[in-house]
Structures are given as structure tokens and as C-alpha cells.
PDB file of C-alpha atoms and ligand atoms in Angstrom:
ATOM      1  CA  MET A   1     157.849 156.411 116.245  1.00 60.00           C
ATOM      2  CA  PRO A   2     155.431 158.380 118.386  1.00 64.00           C
ATOM      3  CA  GLU A   3     152.071 156.617 118.855  1.00 70.00           C
ATOM      4  CA  ARG A   4     149.327 157.994 116.630  1.00 74.00           C
ATOM      5  CA  PRO A   5     146.667 159.659 118.880  1.00 77.00           C
ATOM      6  CA  ARG A   6     143.488 157.644 119.011  1.00 88.00           C
ATOM      7  CA  THR A   7     140.402 159.086 117.412  1.00 95.00           C
ATOM      8  CA  PRO A   8     138.217 160.542 120.213  1.00 97.00           C
ATOM      9  CA  LYS A   9     135.453 158.175 121.274  1.00 98.00           C
ATOM     10  CA  PRO A  10     132.483 160.400 120.234  1.00 98.00           C
ATOM     11  CA  GLU A  11     133.889 160.462 116.726  1.00 98.00           C
ATOM     12  CA  ARG A  12     134.522 156.749 116.846  1.00 98.00           C
ATOM     13  CA  LEU A  13     130.940 156.129 117.881  1.00 98.00           C
ATOM     14  CA  ARG A  14     129.686 158.304 114.987  1.00 98.00           C
ATOM     15  CA  ARG A  15     131.858 156.276 112.534  1.00 98.00           C
ATOM     16  CA  LEU A  16     130.507 153.046 113.950  1.00 98.00           C
ATOM     17  CA  LEU A  17     126.999 154.325 113.418  1.00 98.00           C
ATOM     18  CA  ARG A  18     127.696 154.692 109.744  1.00 97.00           C
ATOM     19  CA  GLY A  19     129.025 151.276 109.467  1.00 97.00           C
ATOM     20  CA  ALA A  20     127.416 148.181 107.875  1.00 98.00           C
ATOM     21  CA  ASP A  21     126.907 146.346 111.186  1.00 98.00           C
ATOM     22  CA  PRO A  22     124.814 147.102 114.373  1.00 98.00           C
ATOM     23  CA  VAL A  23     126.695 148.858 117.078  1.00 98.00           C
ATOM     24  CA  ARG A  24     126.159 146.544 120.138  1.00 98.00           C
ATOM     25  CA  ALA A  25     126.258 148.150 123.467  1.00 99.00           C
ATOM     26  CA  VAL A  26     126.206 146.067 126.714  1.00 98.00           C
ATOM     27  CA  GLY A  27     124.895 147.310 130.041  1.00 98.00           C
ATOM     28  CA  ALA A  28     127.509 147.828 132.752  1.00 98.00           C
ATOM     29  CA  HIS A  29     127.859 149.694 136.040  1.00 98.00           C
ATOM     30  CA  ASN A  30     131.526 149.910 136.888  1.00 98.00           C
ATOM     31  CA  GLY A  31     134.980 149.515 135.379  1.00 98.00           C
ATOM     32  CA  LEU A  32     135.025 145.760 135.726  1.00 98.00           C
ATOM     33  CA  THR A  33     131.647 145.109 134.066  1.00 98.00           C
ATOM     34  CA  ALA A  34     132.591 147.506 131.256  1.00 98.00           C
ATOM     35  CA  ARG A  35     135.746 145.507 130.704  1.00 98.00           C
ATOM     36  CA  LEU A  36     133.861 142.306 130.581  1.00 98.00           C
ATOM     37  CA  ALA A  37     131.756 143.805 127.714  1.00 98.00           C
ATOM     38  CA  GLU A  38     134.899 144.853 125.969  1.00 98.00           C
ATOM     39  CA  ARG A  39     136.612 141.464 126.384  1.00 98.00           C
ATOM     40  CA  ALA A  40     133.588 139.772 124.922  1.00 98.00           C
ATOM     41  CA  GLY A  41     133.831 141.854 121.650  1.00 98.00           C
ATOM     42  CA  PHE A  42     131.046 144.404 121.961  1.00 98.00           C
ATOM     43  CA  GLU A  43     131.453 147.889 120.409  1.00 98.00           C
ATOM     44  CA  ALA A  44     130.170 150.028 123.167  1.00 98.00           C
ATOM     45  CA  VAL A  45     129.202 150.214 126.831  1.00 99.00           C
ATOM     46  CA  TRP A  46     125.835 151.253 128.086  1.00 98.00           C
ATOM     47  CA  SER A  47     126.105 152.910 131.473  1.00 98.00           C
ATOM     48  CA  SER A  48     122.779 151.569 132.673  1.00 98.00           C
ATOM     49  CA  SER A  49     120.641 153.347 135.244  1.00 98.00           C
ATOM     50  CA  PHE A  50     119.084 149.927 136.087  1.00 98.00           C
ATOM     51  CA  GLU A  51     122.501 148.272 136.691  1.00 98.00           C
ATOM     52  CA  LEU A  52     123.730 151.361 138.652  1.00 98.00           C
ATOM     53  CA  SER A  53     120.711 151.235 140.937  1.00 98.00           C
ATOM     54  CA  ALA A  54     120.586 147.406 141.203  1.00 98.00           C
ATOM     55  CA  SER A  55     124.263 147.265 141.986  1.00 98.00           C
ATOM     56  CA  GLN A  56     123.522 149.376 145.045  1.00 98.00           C
ATOM     57  CA  GLY A  57     120.508 147.164 145.898  1.00 98.00           C
ATOM     58  CA  LEU A  58     118.249 150.050 144.922  1.00 98.00           C
ATOM     59  CA  PRO A  59     115.241 150.268 142.592  1.00 98.00           C
ATOM     60  CA  ASP A  60     115.798 152.067 139.278  1.00 98.00           C
ATOM     61  CA  ALA A  61     113.625 154.972 140.368  1.00 97.00           C
ATOM     62  CA  SER A  62     115.606 158.182 140.020  1.00 97.00           C
ATOM     63  CA  LEU A  63     117.154 157.612 143.471  1.00 98.00           C
ATOM     64  CA  LEU A  64     120.707 158.236 142.405  1.00 98.00           C
ATOM     65  CA  GLY A  65     121.960 161.602 141.405  1.00 98.00           C
ATOM     66  CA  LEU A  66     124.019 163.229 138.667  1.00 98.00           C
ATOM     67  CA  ALA A  67     127.338 162.951 140.501  1.00 98.00           C
ATOM     68  CA  GLU A  68     126.863 159.294 141.065  1.00 98.00           C
ATOM     69  CA  PHE A  69     125.966 158.704 137.289  1.00 98.00           C
ATOM     70  CA  VAL A  70     128.966 160.833 136.120  1.00 98.00           C
ATOM     71  CA  ASP A  71     131.496 159.046 138.432  1.00 98.00           C
ATOM     72  CA  ALA A  72     130.318 155.668 137.424  1.00 98.00           C
ATOM     73  CA  ALA A  73     130.361 156.444 133.671  1.00 98.00           C
ATOM     74  CA  GLU A  74     133.825 157.920 134.062  1.00 98.00           C
ATOM     75  CA  ALA A  75     135.064 154.709 135.656  1.00 98.00           C
ATOM     76  CA  MET A  76     133.752 152.729 132.854  1.00 98.00           C
ATOM     77  CA  ASP A  77     135.247 155.019 130.232  1.00 98.00           C
ATOM     78  CA  ALA A  78     138.579 154.865 131.920  1.00 98.00           C
ATOM     79  CA  ALA A  79     138.488 151.015 131.996  1.00 98.00           C
ATOM     80  CA  VAL A  80     137.830 150.406 128.327  1.00 98.00           C
ATOM     81  CA  ASP A  81     138.827 151.426 124.861  1.00 98.00           C
ATOM     82  CA  LEU A  82     135.133 151.591 123.869  1.00 98.00           C
ATOM     83  CA  PRO A  83     132.726 154.503 123.687  1.00 98.00           C
ATOM     84  CA  VAL A  84     130.433 154.741 126.686  1.00 98.00           C
ATOM     85  CA  ILE A  85     126.793 155.837 126.237  1.00 99.00           C
ATOM     86  CA  ALA A  86     125.462 157.138 129.542  1.00 99.00           C
ATOM     87  CA  ASP A  87     121.884 156.496 130.374  1.00 98.00           C
ATOM     88  CA  CYS A  88     120.816 159.649 131.992  1.00 98.00           C
ATOM     89  CA  ASP A  89     117.088 158.902 132.807  1.00 98.00           C
ATOM     90  CA  THR A  90     115.034 162.104 132.569  1.00 98.00           C
ATOM     91  CA  GLY A  91     118.154 164.411 132.463  1.00 98.00           C
ATOM     92  CA  PHE A  92     118.216 165.203 136.207  1.00 98.00           C
ATOM     93  CA  GLY A  93     115.570 167.845 135.894  1.00 97.00           C
ATOM     94  CA  GLY A  94     114.664 170.606 133.377  1.00 98.00           C
ATOM     95  CA  PRO A  95     116.565 172.119 130.454  1.00 98.00           C
ATOM     96  CA  LEU A  96     119.281 173.713 132.491  1.00 98.00           C
ATOM     97  CA  ASN A  97     119.926 170.418 134.265  1.00 98.00           C
ATOM     98  CA  VAL A  98     120.351 168.614 130.930  1.00 98.00           C
ATOM     99  CA  ALA A  99     122.788 171.258 129.718  1.00 98.00           C
ATOM    100  CA  HIS A 100     124.730 170.967 132.967  1.00 98.00           C
ATOM    101  CA  ALA A 101     124.759 167.139 132.803  1.00 98.00           C
ATOM    102  CA  LEU A 102     125.903 167.052 129.146  1.00 98.00           C
ATOM    103  CA  ARG A 103     128.791 169.307 129.930  1.00 98.00           C
ATOM    104  CA  ARG A 104     129.827 167.104 132.751  1.00 98.00           C
ATOM    105  CA  PHE A 105     129.612 163.842 130.882  1.00 98.00           C
ATOM    106  CA  GLU A 106     131.375 165.358 127.842  1.00 98.00           C
ATOM    107  CA  ARG A 107     134.280 166.572 130.033  1.00 97.00           C
ATOM    108  CA  ARG A 108     134.709 163.168 131.560  1.00 96.00           C
ATOM    109  CA  GLY A 109     135.248 161.300 128.291  1.00 94.00           C
ATOM    110  CA  VAL A 110     131.888 159.816 127.699  1.00 98.00           C
ATOM    111  CA  ALA A 111     130.800 159.563 124.115  1.00 98.00           C
ATOM    112  CA  ALA A 112     127.106 159.947 124.432  1.00 99.00           C
ATOM    113  CA  ILE A 113     124.251 160.604 126.755  1.00 99.00           C
ATOM    114  CA  CYS A 114     120.622 159.383 126.443  1.00 99.00           C
ATOM    115  CA  ILE A 115     117.717 161.156 128.077  1.00 98.00           C
ATOM    116  CA  GLU A 116     114.084 159.899 128.010  1.00 98.00           C
ATOM    117  CA  ASP A 117     110.741 161.734 127.918  1.00 98.00           C
ATOM    118  CA  LYS A 118     109.220 160.419 131.170  1.00 98.00           C
ATOM    119  CA  VAL A 119     108.212 162.610 134.158  1.00 98.00           C
ATOM    120  CA  PHE A 120     110.706 162.774 137.057  1.00 97.00           C
ATOM    121  CA  PRO A 121     110.979 160.667 139.214  1.00 96.00           C
ATOM    122  CA  LYS A 122     110.864 157.935 136.701  1.00 96.00           C
ATOM    123  CA  MET A 123     110.350 154.286 137.312  1.00 96.00           C
ATOM    124  CA  ASN A 124     112.141 151.538 135.454  1.00 97.00           C
ATOM    125  CA  SER A 125     110.231 150.805 132.153  1.00 96.00           C
ATOM    126  CA  PHE A 126     109.400 147.332 133.213  1.00 96.00           C
ATOM    127  CA  ALA A 127     107.740 148.371 136.473  1.00 95.00           C
ATOM    128  CA  ARG A 128     104.031 147.775 136.549  1.00 94.00           C
ATOM    129  CA  THR A 129     102.969 151.378 137.037  1.00 94.00           C
ATOM    130  CA  ALA A 130     101.856 154.349 135.090  1.00 93.00           C
ATOM    131  CA  HIS A 131     104.712 155.851 132.971  1.00 94.00           C
ATOM    132  CA  ASP A 132     103.739 159.514 132.622  1.00 97.00           C
ATOM    133  CA  LEU A 133     105.448 161.478 129.823  1.00 98.00           C
ATOM    134  CA  VAL A 134     106.298 165.062 129.652  1.00 98.00           C
ATOM    135  CA  PRO A 135     104.712 167.068 126.787  1.00 98.00           C
ATOM    136  CA  THR A 136     106.547 166.578 123.550  1.00 98.00           C
ATOM    137  CA  GLU A 137     107.547 170.355 123.354  1.00 98.00           C
ATOM    138  CA  GLU A 138     108.871 170.314 126.837  1.00 98.00           C
ATOM    139  CA  PHE A 139     111.178 167.408 126.127  1.00 98.00           C
ATOM    140  CA  ALA A 140     112.292 168.996 122.842  1.00 98.00           C
ATOM    141  CA  LEU A 141     113.308 172.095 124.883  1.00 98.00           C
ATOM    142  CA  LYS A 142     115.454 169.756 127.112  1.00 98.00           C
ATOM    143  CA  LEU A 143     117.212 168.370 124.085  1.00 98.00           C
ATOM    144  CA  LYS A 144     117.750 171.836 122.567  1.00 98.00           C
ATOM    145  CA  SER A 145     119.218 173.021 125.838  1.00 98.00           C
ATOM    146  CA  GLY A 146     121.587 170.054 126.030  1.00 98.00           C
ATOM    147  CA  LEU A 147     122.742 170.532 122.451  1.00 98.00           C
ATOM    148  CA  GLN A 148     123.455 174.255 123.036  1.00 98.00           C
ATOM    149  CA  ALA A 149     125.825 173.111 125.805  1.00 98.00           C
ATOM    150  CA  ARG A 150     127.864 170.647 123.785  1.00 98.00           C
ATOM    151  CA  SER A 151     131.325 171.778 122.923  1.00 97.00           C
ATOM    152  CA  ASP A 152     132.424 168.727 120.916  1.00 98.00           C
ATOM    153  CA  PRO A 153     130.123 168.537 117.872  1.00 98.00           C
ATOM    154  CA  ASP A 154     130.672 164.706 117.737  1.00 98.00           C
ATOM    155  CA  PHE A 155     129.296 164.185 121.347  1.00 98.00           C
ATOM    156  CA  LEU A 156     125.985 162.476 120.908  1.00 98.00           C
ATOM    157  CA  LEU A 157     122.623 163.376 122.561  1.00 99.00           C
ATOM    158  CA  ILE A 158     120.269 160.350 122.187  1.00 99.00           C
ATOM    159  CA  ALA A 159     116.577 161.005 122.731  1.00 99.00           C
ATOM    160  CA  ARG A 160     114.513 158.091 124.122  1.00 98.00           C
ATOM    161  CA  THR A 161     110.839 158.039 123.841  1.00 98.00           C
ATOM    162  CA  GLU A 162     108.791 155.992 126.307  1.00 98.00           C
ATOM    163  CA  ALA A 163     105.576 156.380 124.397  1.00 98.00           C
ATOM    164  CA  LEU A 164     105.252 152.559 123.770  1.00 98.00           C
ATOM    165  CA  ILE A 165     106.117 151.829 127.391  1.00 98.00           C
ATOM    166  CA  ALA A 166     103.337 154.271 128.312  1.00 97.00           C
ATOM    167  CA  GLY A 167     100.955 152.326 126.102  1.00 97.00           C
ATOM    168  CA  GLN A 168     100.405 155.282 123.660  1.00 97.00           C
ATOM    169  CA  GLY A 169     101.055 153.400 120.493  1.00 97.00           C
ATOM    170  CA  VAL A 170     103.317 153.682 117.416  1.00 98.00           C
ATOM    171  CA  PRO A 171     101.773 156.912 116.010  1.00 98.00           C
ATOM    172  CA  GLU A 172     102.430 158.815 119.245  1.00 98.00           C
ATOM    173  CA  ALA A 173     105.926 157.310 119.468  1.00 98.00           C
ATOM    174  CA  LEU A 174     106.625 158.409 115.821  1.00 98.00           C
ATOM    175  CA  GLU A 175     105.279 161.944 116.393  1.00 98.00           C
ATOM    176  CA  ARG A 176     107.449 162.425 119.414  1.00 98.00           C
ATOM    177  CA  ALA A 177     110.468 160.852 117.824  1.00 98.00           C
ATOM    178  CA  ARG A 178     110.177 163.100 114.802  1.00 98.00           C
ATOM    179  CA  ALA A 179     109.924 166.157 117.041  1.00 98.00           C
ATOM    180  CA  TYR A 180     113.048 164.983 119.047  1.00 98.00           C
ATOM    181  CA  ALA A 181     115.012 164.489 115.760  1.00 98.00           C
ATOM    182  CA  ALA A 182     113.887 167.883 114.501  1.00 98.00           C
ATOM    183  CA  ALA A 183     115.169 169.370 117.831  1.00 98.00           C
ATOM    184  CA  GLY A 184     118.578 168.008 116.960  1.00 98.00           C
ATOM    185  CA  ALA A 185     118.778 164.687 118.705  1.00 98.00           C
ATOM    186  CA  ASP A 186     121.525 162.468 117.186  1.00 98.00           C
ATOM    187  CA  ALA A 187     119.659 159.344 117.464  1.00 98.00           C
ATOM    188  CA  VAL A 188     116.265 158.042 118.871  1.00 99.00           C
ATOM    189  CA  LEU A 189     115.852 155.185 121.218  1.00 98.00           C
ATOM    190  CA  VAL A 190     112.411 153.693 121.060  1.00 98.00           C
ATOM    191  CA  HIS A 191     111.777 151.477 124.029  1.00 98.00           C
ATOM    192  CA  SER A 192     109.198 148.709 124.235  1.00 98.00           C
ATOM    193  CA  LYS A 193     108.292 146.200 126.904  1.00 97.00           C
ATOM    194  CA  SER A 194     106.201 144.053 124.554  1.00 97.00           C
ATOM    195  CA  THR A 195     107.187 140.414 124.132  1.00 98.00           C
ATOM    196  CA  ARG A 196     106.463 140.790 120.448  1.00 98.00           C
ATOM    197  CA  PRO A 197     108.632 142.938 118.143  1.00 98.00           C
ATOM    198  CA  ASP A 198     105.660 144.247 116.135  1.00 98.00           C
ATOM    199  CA  ASP A 199     105.655 147.797 117.395  1.00 98.00           C
ATOM    200  CA  ILE A 200     109.412 148.077 116.997  1.00 98.00           C
ATOM    201  CA  LEU A 201     109.278 146.695 113.458  1.00 98.00           C
ATOM    202  CA  GLU A 202     106.384 148.988 112.484  1.00 98.00           C
ATOM    203  CA  PHE A 203     108.207 151.974 114.053  1.00 98.00           C
ATOM    204  CA  GLY A 204     111.352 151.168 112.026  1.00 98.00           C
ATOM    205  CA  ALA A 205     109.439 150.670 108.767  1.00 98.00           C
ATOM    206  CA  ARG A 206     107.683 154.141 109.202  1.00 98.00           C
ATOM    207  CA  TRP A 207     110.695 155.996 110.508  1.00 98.00           C
ATOM    208  CA  ASP A 208     111.376 159.060 108.388  1.00 97.00           C
ATOM    209  CA  GLY A 209     113.098 161.274 111.001  1.00 97.00           C
ATOM    210  CA  GLY A 210     116.502 161.017 109.346  1.00 97.00           C
ATOM    211  CA  VAL A 211     118.500 159.907 112.436  1.00 98.00           C
ATOM    212  CA  PRO A 212     119.478 156.404 113.581  1.00 98.00           C
ATOM    213  CA  LEU A 213     117.289 154.343 115.875  1.00 98.00           C
ATOM    214  CA  VAL A 214     118.329 152.467 118.962  1.00 99.00           C
ATOM    215  CA  ALA A 215     116.604 149.374 120.264  1.00 98.00           C
ATOM    216  CA  VAL A 216     116.712 147.504 123.686  1.00 98.00           C
ATOM    217  CA  PRO A 217     115.638 143.994 122.965  1.00 98.00           C
ATOM    218  CA  THR A 218     115.111 142.833 126.487  1.00 98.00           C
ATOM    219  CA  THR A 219     111.490 141.587 126.287  1.00 98.00           C
ATOM    220  CA  TYR A 220     111.554 140.857 122.556  1.00 98.00           C
ATOM    221  CA  GLY A 221     114.863 138.996 122.819  1.00 98.00           C
ATOM    222  CA  GLN A 222     113.850 136.579 120.096  1.00 98.00           C
ATOM    223  CA  MET A 223     114.942 139.323 117.667  1.00 98.00           C
ATOM    224  CA  HIS A 224     118.530 138.872 116.275  1.00 98.00           C
ATOM    225  CA  GLU A 225     120.510 142.032 116.279  1.00 98.00           C
ATOM    226  CA  ARG A 226     120.863 141.749 112.491  1.00 98.00           C
ATOM    227  CA  GLU A 227     117.050 141.692 112.030  1.00 98.00           C
ATOM    228  CA  LEU A 228     116.975 144.848 114.241  1.00 98.00           C
ATOM    229  CA  PHE A 229     119.627 146.424 112.206  1.00 98.00           C
ATOM    230  CA  ASP A 230     117.741 145.661 108.948  1.00 98.00           C
ATOM    231  CA  ALA A 231     114.766 147.159 110.481  1.00 98.00           C
ATOM    232  CA  GLY A 232     116.507 150.559 111.054  1.00 97.00           C
ATOM    233  CA  TYR A 233     118.064 150.085 114.504  1.00 98.00           C
ATOM    234  CA  ARG A 234     121.764 150.859 114.179  1.00 98.00           C
ATOM    235  CA  ILE A 235     122.462 150.612 117.934  1.00 98.00           C
ATOM    236  CA  VAL A 236     121.294 147.482 119.899  1.00 99.00           C
ATOM    237  CA  ILE A 237     121.589 147.620 123.572  1.00 99.00           C
ATOM    238  CA  TYR A 238     121.790 144.442 125.754  1.00 98.00           C
ATOM    239  CA  ALA A 239     120.945 146.495 128.854  1.00 98.00           C
ATOM    240  CA  ASN A 240     121.107 144.190 131.796  1.00 98.00           C
ATOM    241  CA  HIS A 241     122.232 140.725 130.619  1.00 98.00           C
ATOM    242  CA  GLY A 242     125.719 141.042 132.349  1.00 98.00           C
ATOM    243  CA  LEU A 243     124.242 141.942 135.735  1.00 98.00           C
ATOM    244  CA  ARG A 244     121.559 139.185 135.446  1.00 98.00           C
ATOM    245  CA  ALA A 245     124.185 136.663 134.651  1.00 98.00           C
ATOM    246  CA  ALA A 246     126.255 137.796 137.536  1.00 98.00           C
ATOM    247  CA  VAL A 247     123.377 137.357 139.934  1.00 98.00           C
ATOM    248  CA  SER A 248     122.760 133.864 138.616  1.00 98.00           C
ATOM    249  CA  GLY A 249     126.414 132.941 138.852  1.00 98.00           C
ATOM    250  CA  VAL A 250     127.033 134.291 142.331  1.00 98.00           C
ATOM    251  CA  THR A 251     123.862 132.850 143.625  1.00 98.00           C
ATOM    252  CA  SER A 252     124.586 129.381 142.443  1.00 98.00           C
ATOM    253  CA  THR A 253     128.185 129.460 143.703  1.00 98.00           C
ATOM    254  CA  LEU A 254     127.328 130.792 147.081  1.00 98.00           C
ATOM    255  CA  ASP A 255     124.383 128.360 147.498  1.00 98.00           C
ATOM    256  CA  ALA A 256     126.866 125.546 146.710  1.00 98.00           C
ATOM    257  CA  LEU A 257     129.408 126.854 149.044  1.00 98.00           C
ATOM    258  CA  ALA A 258     126.939 127.312 151.913  1.00 98.00           C
ATOM    259  CA  ALA A 259     125.905 123.684 151.408  1.00 98.00           C
ATOM    260  CA  SER A 260     129.356 122.193 151.074  1.00 98.00           C
ATOM    261  CA  GLY A 261     131.369 124.222 153.647  1.00 98.00           C
ATOM    262  CA  ARG A 262     134.509 123.749 151.578  1.00 98.00           C
ATOM    263  CA  ALA A 263     135.891 126.404 149.257  1.00 98.00           C
ATOM    264  CA  ARG A 264     137.601 123.837 146.917  1.00 98.00           C
ATOM    265  CA  ASP A 265     134.126 122.488 146.003  1.00 98.00           C
ATOM    266  CA  VAL A 266     133.304 125.681 144.091  1.00 98.00           C
ATOM    267  CA  GLU A 267     136.788 126.406 142.652  1.00 97.00           C
ATOM    268  CA  ASP A 268     136.226 124.808 139.239  1.00 96.00           C
ATOM    269  CA  GLY A 269     133.214 126.894 138.418  1.00 95.00           C
ATOM    270  CA  ILE A 270     134.497 130.281 139.172  1.00 98.00           C
ATOM    271  CA  ALA A 271     137.003 132.726 137.641  1.00 97.00           C
ATOM    272  CA  THR A 272     140.622 132.224 138.759  1.00 96.00           C
ATOM    273  CA  MET A 273     142.729 134.815 140.713  1.00 95.00           C
ATOM    274  CA  PRO A 274     145.112 135.230 137.642  1.00 94.00           C
ATOM    275  CA  GLU A 275     142.012 136.029 135.498  1.00 95.00           C
ATOM    276  CA  LEU A 276     140.888 138.640 138.057  1.00 96.00           C
ATOM    277  CA  PHE A 277     144.412 140.122 138.167  1.00 95.00           C
ATOM    278  CA  ASP A 278     144.362 140.304 134.399  1.00 95.00           C
ATOM    279  CA  LEU A 279     140.973 142.086 134.440  1.00 97.00           C
ATOM    280  CA  GLN A 280     142.427 144.556 137.003  1.00 96.00           C
ATOM    281  CA  ARG A 281     145.446 145.208 134.744  1.00 96.00           C
ATOM    282  CA  MET A 282     147.611 144.128 137.615  1.00 94.00           C
ATOM    283  CA  PRO A 283     151.317 144.484 136.432  1.00 91.00           C
ATOM    284  CA  ALA A 284     152.691 141.203 135.097  1.00 84.00           C
ATOM    285  CA  ASP A 285     155.405 141.075 137.797  1.00 85.00           C
ATOM    286  CA  PHE A 286     152.783 140.501 140.432  1.00 82.00           C
ATOM    287  CA  LYS A 287     151.564 136.987 139.809  1.00 76.00           C
ATOM    288  CA  ALA A 288     148.504 135.753 141.679  1.00 72.00           C
ATOM    289  CA  ALA A 289     149.300 133.006 144.146  1.00 72.00           C
ATOM    290  CA  PRO A 290     149.422 130.022 144.107  1.00 69.00           C
TER     291      PRO A 290
HETATM  292  C1  LIG B 301     118.645 150.660 131.698  1.00 63.07           C
HETATM  293  O1  LIG B 301     119.383 149.829 131.429  1.00 63.07           O
HETATM  294  O2  LIG B 301     118.756 151.368 132.750  1.00 63.07           O
HETATM  295  C2  LIG B 301     117.654 151.067 130.772  1.00 63.07           C
HETATM  296  C3  LIG B 301     116.954 150.061 129.996  1.00 63.07           C
HETATM  297  O3  LIG B 301     117.173 152.246 130.815  1.00 63.07           O
HETATM  298  S1  LIG B 301     115.553 149.511 130.809  1.00 63.07           S
HETATM  299  O4  LIG B 301     116.041 148.968 132.082  1.00 63.07           O
HETATM  300  O5  LIG B 301     114.990 148.485 129.981  1.00 63.07           O
HETATM  301  O6  LIG B 301     114.724 150.664 131.062  1.00 63.07           O
HETATM  302 MG1  LIG B 302     117.770 153.219 132.491  1.00 63.07          MG
END
């Protein structure tokens, strides 16, 4: 019997969003890290600007361009059977840039893009610096321009407000988010760098914009994903935990290897070559030696 065609990923992400459980996305920056997220059982991949930058040894400060973001997201999409949500920072410029970016990501199989209301060049939200925002109407125009460029109605455009990051409080975040939803955004990501979940919970309780919310519990990691879901956040993004785990793991192994001078001494604590071959989808005939 011929194989039934798989539902396209944007449609799958929309279905997941209507489900009874949080959609959990994990930050990744290439095919391998996306595959690790899939193997661990998550529902989506977050193509993270922080991870993309950090993996090149660069700060997350709008240094990489659209082509690099698109290529990376495509590699992730190709590696997994999960929808990829591409973090697009400020959208690579003005309304025309957002439209161009959306078309490119859509054509390459990505399920959703997310743009944020900061001024270009943006700094990572956790950087101790001012986080200036563009006027609400200006950002709404970027969203509208992106949405007009969409050819698959299921492709999602997520609007991210950095109002809480900029210290502007829940009322401003709500006002912005309402305007973004009214402009047609499919979901709103409200980011916070507070170690307490209070603002996020208040925002969820007062949210009346009619589209799903997205949370990134990096600093308020004491919150369980189910609690966030119950507070209105249907997508929960674990944005950088894979990369941070990799840095700890590689550091402790290389430190031990440098001290010991013998590869065997670190073998037991690291992934095997067969496991790597498996992650690479190496044909079964080629077994890893020994
Ligand atoms: C990212 O992962 O690139 C994000 C989330 O945008 S954060 O780093 O918290 O800004
Ligand atoms: Mg980012």
C-alpha cells in the first residue's frame, strides 16, 4: 500500500496547539541537536538565535544574517519529524525584510517564525543593557507585512514582546500583545527575565487577545510546564538547556582527558561511536568499529 502522506508540519503544529498538553519546544542549532530534542520526546524544535550565535562563539547580538538563520533552520527541519519554530530576532529589518524572511522560511519547510519587538540590533534578553522597543504600531506593521507574504495559511507567525525584559511592566506588555494579536499574529511570546513567575502569571490571567501564549521559563525555571499551560501558555520553550548541557559535558570530559592523558579514562562517560552513527542515520551495514 502506498504510504499516506504526512500532514505538513505547520498544520501539525496548529493541531498540537489545540491539544490538551503543552507543546514543548527545545532550543537547538543544527541537525544533531534537533535530533536529540526529538529523541528525548519533545514536540517541537526552537531554532534559537542564542544557540546559533553561541555555537559559533559569538554573542547573540544580531550578528548573524537571514541566510545563516534559514540554512540552520532547514538543517534542523530536515533532521527531524518535528515542527521547527525559527527564532528570527527582530525580523532582519523592516516590514519588507519580514515578508522576505517569512517566504524563505516557509519554502524551506519550517513551521513557524517568531519575531520580537526590539530595536535592531538586538541584544540577548538576559544581557545587562537597555532593551529598546520599536513603537507598537511599527511592529504591528511588520507583522502585517509578514502575514501578507504567507502562502500556506497554516504557517505560523509568532509575535514576541520584550516589554517585560525592557522593564515596562505587565500593562504595557498586554497592550502590545493585544495589538500584535489584532494585527494577525498566530501566538504571542511574552518573555521575562524575572526569577519569579509573577508577571508571567499575571499576564496569563489577564490575557484576552484570543491567541495562544508562549513562555520561555529560563529564569523562572521553578515553574512546571503544566502550571504554565494552566496559566494560558500553550507553547513552553526550553530555549538553551541542550547547549548548556553540552558545554558542561564537553568541559568535564576534556578537563578529565587533559589531566589523565589517556582516552580510555573518559570512555565510560561519553556517547559511543555506534550511538553517534545512529544519530547520523548511518546505514546499518556500516557498523562502527570496534
Ligand atoms: C533564544 O533562544 O535565542 C531566545 C530566548 O530568543 S532568550 O535567549 O532567552 O532570549
Ligand atoms: Mg533569540
